[in-house]
C-alpha cells in the first residue's frame, strides 16, 4: 500500500468562454488527456483528479474553496489552456491554502 493512496491532487484548467463552446470542449479533452498521462506515467505517488475548467473568477474561487475543504486534496495543479487573465485568478489564489503547481502553456 502506498502512503499517498488516500490523497489526491486536483487539476484545474483555466480558459475563457469568449472562445466559444467548441473551445471549451477541446480544453476539457486536452485536460483529460494530460491527467490521464500523469496518472498512467507511474511517476506520481498520488492520483491526479481533473476538476474541470475555470472560466471566471467565481469558478476559480469555488474550486479553490472546495480544495481547501477536501481532506483528500493535498494540492492543486493549474494549467492555462487558453488565455486566462491573471485578474480572474487573484481572489481565488489569495484564498487557496493548499500547495499550488502552475503548468505554463507552451507557445
XYZ file of C-alpha atoms in Angstrom:
107
model
C 0.000 0.000 0.000
C 1.250 3.475 -0.952
C 1.260 6.073 1.840
C -0.412 8.516 -0.555
C -3.270 6.242 -1.680
C -5.804 8.209 0.340
C -4.775 11.553 -1.174
C -5.258 13.321 -4.489
C -4.029 16.380 -6.326
C -6.611 18.410 -8.204
C -6.003 19.542 -11.788
C -7.816 22.751 -12.799
C -7.623 24.285 -16.250
C -8.029 27.992 -16.962
C -9.797 29.343 -20.035
C -12.401 31.883 -21.063
C -15.851 31.409 -22.547
C -15.197 34.077 -25.169
C -13.617 31.376 -27.339
C -16.957 29.561 -27.630
C -18.350 26.151 -26.793
C -16.136 24.203 -29.203
C -13.043 25.601 -27.497
C -14.331 24.547 -24.079
C -14.880 21.018 -25.381
C -11.298 20.983 -26.720
C -9.995 22.335 -23.407
C -11.698 19.527 -21.498
C -10.364 16.904 -23.921
C -6.796 18.210 -23.659
C -7.022 18.450 -19.863
C -8.361 14.920 -19.518
C -5.556 13.689 -21.768
C -2.950 15.392 -19.581
C -4.438 13.991 -16.360
C -4.597 10.513 -17.868
C -0.937 10.782 -18.902
C 0.118 11.948 -15.446
C -1.767 9.117 -13.758
C -0.539 6.440 -16.176
C 3.096 7.589 -16.040
C 3.751 5.646 -12.862
C 5.928 8.519 -11.644
C 3.497 10.158 -9.233
C 2.723 8.721 -5.801
C -0.682 10.404 -5.738
C -3.691 10.330 -8.054
C -4.389 13.449 -10.139
C -8.095 14.309 -10.441
C -9.414 16.623 -13.162
C -11.764 19.166 -11.575
C -12.794 20.949 -14.758
C -12.173 24.249 -16.434
C -12.463 27.535 -14.586
C -13.810 30.221 -16.917
C -14.431 33.004 -14.395
C -13.195 34.358 -11.084
C -16.250 32.834 -9.352
C -15.380 29.396 -10.715
C -11.731 29.760 -9.629
C -12.809 30.778 -6.136
C -15.301 27.908 -5.890
C -12.810 25.199 -6.872
C -10.122 26.543 -4.530
C -12.572 26.753 -1.618
C -13.583 23.163 -2.353
C -9.904 22.124 -2.407
C -9.341 23.804 0.957
C -12.253 21.860 2.453
C -11.425 18.465 0.952
C -9.095 16.499 3.244
C -8.025 14.135 0.450
C -6.836 17.063 -1.689
C -3.197 17.809 -0.872
C -2.541 20.288 -3.675
C -3.731 21.868 -6.898
C -2.196 21.877 -10.376
C -3.340 24.682 -12.676
C -2.878 24.890 -16.430
C -3.874 27.802 -18.635
C -5.079 26.201 -21.862
C -6.145 29.414 -23.499
C -5.607 32.999 -22.487
C -6.829 33.198 -18.914
C -6.331 36.660 -17.422
C -4.414 36.803 -14.143
C -7.057 39.109 -12.705
C -9.500 36.209 -12.881
C -7.288 34.144 -10.537
C -6.214 36.701 -7.908
C -9.081 36.395 -5.416
C -9.195 32.600 -5.567
C -5.439 32.251 -5.193
C -5.488 34.521 -2.152
C -7.843 32.034 -0.506
C -6.076 28.812 -1.532
C -4.485 27.104 1.472
C -3.028 24.104 -0.379
C 0.219 23.858 -2.373
C -0.033 25.065 -5.975
C 1.807 23.943 -9.097
C 1.230 26.045 -12.185
C 1.990 24.460 -15.534
C 2.656 27.163 -18.136
C 1.150 26.807 -21.587
C 3.722 26.024 -24.213
C 3.803 28.514 -27.091
